């Protein structure tokens, strides 16, 4: 049975290596933002006035939290370690010794939220993971933290995340949402600190 492009599904094997780089292809790091404004339809060099530079925040010397140590989660971890970051992992199937072998520290979800600058989500959609990142846990994230979700939309409380992003306290990169797609006119579509892609990471 052939699956239509863009339809939901599980991406095993080599596809995991494709999906894990999607957030980096879409935006190298959300803290380092430059939004391209509408440009007049004429040829010529770049006009500096059309670019709005961000604050230059990068991955150097930061702590990255990974929720889920699945195949994709571990591939993301391998790439993050190349940036000399500290990595926290939260996964009920992962022991501290296993996390240490991966170059990470195993922690509970609450501690991960308190200590992480960006948080990247790679857990499955299960009854026990529904709204794993709820209003209480999102409030634990440090100011200016970034949430990246390329897993399943139901893991994040969309209403709570919307409030945090509208306030400007958090930023988000979302390849999945709950509901999916978000209704037309949803506030997350209009925010400069939110990037939403249409559940197509493997085409990045």
mmCIF file of C-alpha atoms in Angstrom:
data_model
loop_
_atom_site.group_PDB
_atom_site.id
_atom_site.type_symbol
_atom_site.label_atom_id
_atom_site.label_comp_id
_atom_site.label_asym_id
_atom_site.label_seq_id
_atom_site.Cartn_x
_atom_site.Cartn_y
_atom_site.Cartn_z
ATOM 1 C CA UNK A 1 0.000 0.000 0.000
ATOM 2 C CA UNK A 2 1.433 3.338 -1.024
ATOM 3 C CA UNK A 3 1.164 6.275 1.342
ATOM 4 C CA UNK A 4 0.468 9.735 0.051
ATOM 5 C CA UNK A 5 3.138 12.337 0.562
ATOM 6 C CA UNK A 6 2.622 14.122 3.859
ATOM 7 C CA UNK A 7 0.248 11.610 5.428
ATOM 8 C CA UNK A 8 0.935 10.673 9.073
ATOM 9 C CA UNK A 9 3.020 7.610 9.720
ATOM 10 C CA UNK A 10 6.051 6.098 11.430
ATOM 11 C CA UNK A 11 9.416 6.703 9.778
ATOM 12 C CA UNK A 12 11.835 3.901 10.732
ATOM 13 C CA UNK A 13 15.381 3.194 9.597
ATOM 14 C CA UNK A 14 17.097 5.704 7.390
ATOM 15 C CA UNK A 15 14.057 7.980 7.457
ATOM 16 C CA UNK A 16 14.888 8.659 11.090
ATOM 17 C CA UNK A 17 18.148 10.241 9.968
ATOM 18 C CA UNK A 18 16.200 12.445 7.595
ATOM 19 C CA UNK A 19 13.586 13.606 10.077
ATOM 20 C CA UNK A 20 16.066 14.463 12.824
ATOM 21 C CA UNK A 21 17.729 17.177 10.755
ATOM 22 C CA UNK A 22 14.447 18.854 9.817
ATOM 23 C CA UNK A 23 14.474 21.425 12.633
ATOM 24 C CA UNK A 24 18.048 22.372 11.690
ATOM 25 C CA UNK A 25 17.170 22.696 8.015
ATOM 26 C CA UNK A 26 14.106 24.800 8.785
ATOM 27 C CA UNK A 27 16.037 27.034 11.160
ATOM 28 C CA UNK A 28 19.560 26.434 12.406
ATOM 29 C CA UNK A 29 18.620 27.701 15.858
ATOM 30 C CA UNK A 30 15.462 29.591 16.802
ATOM 31 C CA UNK A 31 17.427 31.969 18.997
ATOM 32 C CA UNK A 32 19.321 33.207 15.960
ATOM 33 C CA UNK A 33 16.435 34.705 14.042
ATOM 34 C CA UNK A 34 16.296 36.854 10.961
ATOM 35 C CA UNK A 35 12.822 37.300 9.511
ATOM 36 C CA UNK A 36 12.767 38.173 5.841
ATOM 37 C CA UNK A 37 10.132 40.848 5.276
ATOM 38 C CA UNK A 38 8.160 41.175 2.015
ATOM 39 C CA UNK A 39 10.471 42.473 -0.674
ATOM 40 C CA UNK A 40 9.609 44.733 -3.620
ATOM 41 C CA UNK A 41 9.580 42.809 -6.917
ATOM 42 C CA UNK A 42 12.768 44.205 -8.395
ATOM 43 C CA UNK A 43 16.230 42.797 -8.915
ATOM 44 C CA UNK A 44 19.218 44.025 -6.990
ATOM 45 C CA UNK A 45 21.299 43.492 -3.890
ATOM 46 C CA UNK A 46 19.952 42.713 -0.450
ATOM 47 C CA UNK A 47 18.473 45.668 1.357
ATOM 48 C CA UNK A 48 19.526 45.613 4.994
ATOM 49 C CA UNK A 49 16.320 47.330 5.997
ATOM 50 C CA UNK A 50 14.382 44.198 5.041
ATOM 51 C CA UNK A 51 16.102 42.038 7.653
ATOM 52 C CA UNK A 52 15.399 42.016 11.378
ATOM 53 C CA UNK A 53 18.344 40.382 13.167
ATOM 54 C CA UNK A 54 17.829 38.425 16.357
ATOM 55 C CA UNK A 55 19.880 38.464 19.513
ATOM 56 C CA UNK A 56 22.508 36.004 18.234
ATOM 57 C CA UNK A 57 21.780 33.320 20.838
ATOM 58 C CA UNK A 58 23.224 29.975 19.749
ATOM 59 C CA UNK A 59 23.860 26.467 21.036
ATOM 60 C CA UNK A 60 27.243 27.257 22.582
ATOM 61 C CA UNK A 61 27.395 26.427 26.285
ATOM 62 C CA UNK A 62 23.691 25.628 26.566
ATOM 63 C CA UNK A 63 21.780 22.688 28.009
ATOM 64 C CA UNK A 64 19.500 20.827 25.607
ATOM 65 C CA UNK A 65 16.661 18.699 26.918
ATOM 66 C CA UNK A 66 15.482 15.703 24.901
ATOM 67 C CA UNK A 67 12.139 14.091 25.696
ATOM 68 C CA UNK A 68 12.237 10.552 24.350
ATOM 69 C CA UNK A 69 15.310 8.425 23.632
ATOM 70 C CA UNK A 70 13.863 6.740 20.562
ATOM 71 C CA UNK A 71 15.836 6.089 17.374
ATOM 72 C CA UNK A 72 15.181 9.636 16.206
ATOM 73 C CA UNK A 73 15.875 11.093 19.635
ATOM 74 C CA UNK A 74 19.260 9.373 19.770
ATOM 75 C CA UNK A 75 20.207 10.556 16.292
ATOM 76 C CA UNK A 76 19.390 14.115 17.304
ATOM 77 C CA UNK A 77 21.511 13.620 20.424
ATOM 78 C CA UNK A 78 24.511 12.506 18.354
ATOM 79 C CA UNK A 79 24.357 15.687 16.310
ATOM 80 C CA UNK A 80 23.859 17.932 19.315
ATOM 81 C CA UNK A 81 26.957 16.573 21.043
ATOM 82 C CA UNK A 82 29.037 17.865 18.139
ATOM 83 C CA UNK A 83 28.175 21.378 19.364
ATOM 84 C CA UNK A 84 29.654 20.636 22.804
ATOM 85 C CA UNK A 85 26.337 21.095 24.590
ATOM 86 C CA UNK A 86 25.115 19.494 27.788
ATOM 87 C CA UNK A 87 22.281 17.055 27.049
ATOM 88 C CA UNK A 88 19.527 15.926 29.390
ATOM 89 C CA UNK A 89 17.312 12.977 28.435
ATOM 90 C CA UNK A 90 13.950 12.010 29.859
ATOM 91 C CA UNK A 91 12.624 8.583 28.911
ATOM 92 C CA UNK A 92 11.049 6.032 31.285
ATOM 93 C CA UNK A 93 12.890 3.190 29.517
ATOM 94 C CA UNK A 94 16.328 4.806 29.835
ATOM 95 C CA UNK A 95 18.600 4.067 32.801
ATOM 96 C CA UNK A 96 21.177 6.569 34.070
ATOM 97 C CA UNK A 97 23.955 4.225 32.921
ATOM 98 C CA UNK A 98 22.504 4.002 29.406
ATOM 99 C CA UNK A 99 22.154 7.778 29.235
ATOM 100 C CA UNK A 100 25.768 8.213 30.322
ATOM 101 C CA UNK A 101 26.924 5.909 27.519
ATOM 102 C CA UNK A 102 25.074 8.200 25.106
ATOM 103 C CA UNK A 103 26.847 11.239 26.544
ATOM 104 C CA UNK A 104 23.743 12.514 28.332
ATOM 105 C CA UNK A 105 22.245 12.735 31.809
ATOM 106 C CA UNK A 106 18.979 10.944 32.581
ATOM 107 C CA UNK A 107 16.489 13.147 34.447
ATOM 108 C CA UNK A 108 12.783 13.338 35.198
ATOM 109 C CA UNK A 109 10.604 15.579 32.976
ATOM 110 C CA UNK A 110 10.259 18.323 35.601
ATOM 111 C CA UNK A 111 14.017 18.617 36.096
ATOM 112 C CA UNK A 112 14.567 18.588 32.343
ATOM 113 C CA UNK A 113 12.185 21.513 31.924
ATOM 114 C CA UNK A 114 13.832 23.522 34.699
ATOM 115 C CA UNK A 115 17.365 23.081 33.350
ATOM 116 C CA UNK A 116 16.983 23.129 29.554
ATOM 117 C CA UNK A 117 17.421 26.060 27.193
ATOM 118 C CA UNK A 118 15.889 24.388 24.142
ATOM 119 C CA UNK A 119 13.720 21.274 24.574
ATOM 120 C CA UNK A 120 13.260 18.866 21.677
ATOM 121 C CA UNK A 121 10.437 16.306 21.729
ATOM 122 C CA UNK A 122 10.793 12.784 20.284
ATOM 123 C CA UNK A 123 8.294 10.691 22.263
ATOM 124 C CA UNK A 124 5.363 8.621 20.942
ATOM 125 C CA UNK A 125 1.698 9.530 21.325
ATOM 126 C CA UNK A 126 0.411 7.353 24.165
ATOM 127 C CA UNK A 127 -2.237 7.879 26.855
ATOM 128 C CA UNK A 128 0.539 8.493 29.383
ATOM 129 C CA UNK A 129 2.273 11.065 27.164
ATOM 130 C CA UNK A 130 -0.850 13.112 26.364
ATOM 131 C CA UNK A 131 -0.063 16.730 27.319
ATOM 132 C CA UNK A 132 3.242 15.605 28.811
ATOM 133 C CA UNK A 133 4.236 19.245 28.397
ATOM 134 C CA UNK A 134 1.257 20.830 30.084
ATOM 135 C CA UNK A 135 0.791 24.299 31.538
ATOM 136 C CA UNK A 136 2.682 23.413 34.724
ATOM 137 C CA UNK A 137 5.716 21.958 32.952
ATOM 138 C CA UNK A 138 5.866 24.706 30.335
ATOM 139 C CA UNK A 139 5.956 27.200 33.199
ATOM 140 C CA UNK A 140 9.086 25.437 34.503
ATOM 141 C CA UNK A 141 11.035 26.264 31.329
ATOM 142 C CA UNK A 142 13.481 29.166 31.673
ATOM 143 C CA UNK A 143 12.612 32.494 30.100
ATOM 144 C CA UNK A 144 13.498 32.582 26.381
ATOM 145 C CA UNK A 145 13.599 28.777 26.138
ATOM 146 C CA UNK A 146 12.673 27.172 22.811
ATOM 147 C CA UNK A 147 10.374 24.177 22.392
ATOM 148 C CA UNK A 148 10.893 22.013 19.285
ATOM 149 C CA UNK A 149 8.233 19.382 18.560
ATOM 150 C CA UNK A 150 8.645 17.103 15.543
ATOM 151 C CA UNK A 151 7.005 14.107 17.248
ATOM 152 C CA UNK A 152 3.266 14.270 17.957
ATOM 153 C CA UNK A 153 1.124 17.317 18.641
ATOM 154 C CA UNK A 154 -0.773 15.713 21.521
ATOM 155 C CA UNK A 155 2.371 15.719 23.682
ATOM 156 C CA UNK A 156 2.054 19.491 24.135
ATOM 157 C CA UNK A 157 -0.853 21.464 25.585
ATOM 158 C CA UNK A 158 -1.436 23.847 22.677
ATOM 159 C CA UNK A 159 -3.454 26.321 24.722
ATOM 160 C CA UNK A 160 -0.765 26.583 27.380
ATOM 161 C CA UNK A 161 2.003 26.879 24.780
ATOM 162 C CA UNK A 162 0.067 29.591 22.961
ATOM 163 C CA UNK A 163 -0.136 31.645 26.135
ATOM 164 C CA UNK A 164 3.597 31.311 26.785
ATOM 165 C CA UNK A 165 4.471 32.286 23.203
ATOM 166 C CA UNK A 166 2.006 35.187 23.052
ATOM 167 C CA UNK A 167 3.647 36.579 26.183
ATOM 168 C CA UNK A 168 7.028 36.312 24.464
ATOM 169 C CA UNK A 169 8.493 34.217 27.267
ATOM 170 C CA UNK A 170 8.938 31.089 25.122
ATOM 171 C CA UNK A 171 9.526 30.385 21.434
ATOM 172 C CA UNK A 172 8.480 27.292 19.500
ATOM 173 C CA UNK A 173 9.308 25.316 16.362
ATOM 174 C CA UNK A 174 6.399 23.006 15.569
ATOM 175 C CA UNK A 175 6.147 20.438 12.809
ATOM 176 C CA UNK A 176 3.125 18.933 14.576
ATOM 177 C CA UNK A 177 0.241 20.543 16.449
ATOM 178 C CA UNK A 178 -2.901 19.578 18.335
ATOM 179 C CA UNK A 179 -5.295 19.869 16.588
ATOM 180 C CA UNK A 180 -3.572 19.325 13.278
ATOM 181 C CA UNK A 181 -3.834 21.499 11.349
ATOM 182 C CA UNK A 182 -4.515 24.421 13.639
ATOM 183 C CA UNK A 183 -7.679 26.346 12.749
ATOM 184 C CA UNK A 184 -7.362 29.365 10.478
ATOM 185 C CA UNK A 185 -6.564 32.519 12.400
ATOM 186 C CA UNK A 186 -4.918 30.700 15.312
ATOM 187 C CA UNK A 187 -2.613 33.070 17.250
ATOM 188 C CA UNK A 188 0.429 30.819 16.776
ATOM 189 C CA UNK A 189 0.389 31.545 13.031
ATOM 190 C CA UNK A 190 0.963 35.246 13.632
ATOM 191 C CA UNK A 191 3.771 35.182 16.194
ATOM 192 C CA UNK A 192 7.352 36.087 15.179
ATOM 193 C CA UNK A 193 8.728 33.698 17.814
ATOM 194 C CA UNK A 194 6.893 30.648 16.419
ATOM 195 C CA UNK A 195 7.764 28.617 13.318
ATOM 196 C CA UNK A 196 5.176 26.080 12.094
ATOM 197 C CA UNK A 197 5.799 23.575 9.300
ATOM 198 C CA UNK A 198 3.101 21.269 7.834
ATOM 199 C CA UNK A 199 4.184 17.877 9.245
ATOM 200 C CA UNK A 200 6.607 17.303 6.376
ATOM 201 C CA UNK A 201 10.050 17.031 8.016
ATOM 202 C CA UNK A 202 11.342 14.333 5.685
ATOM 203 C CA UNK A 203 11.026 16.700 2.710
ATOM 204 C CA UNK A 204 13.297 19.300 4.360
#
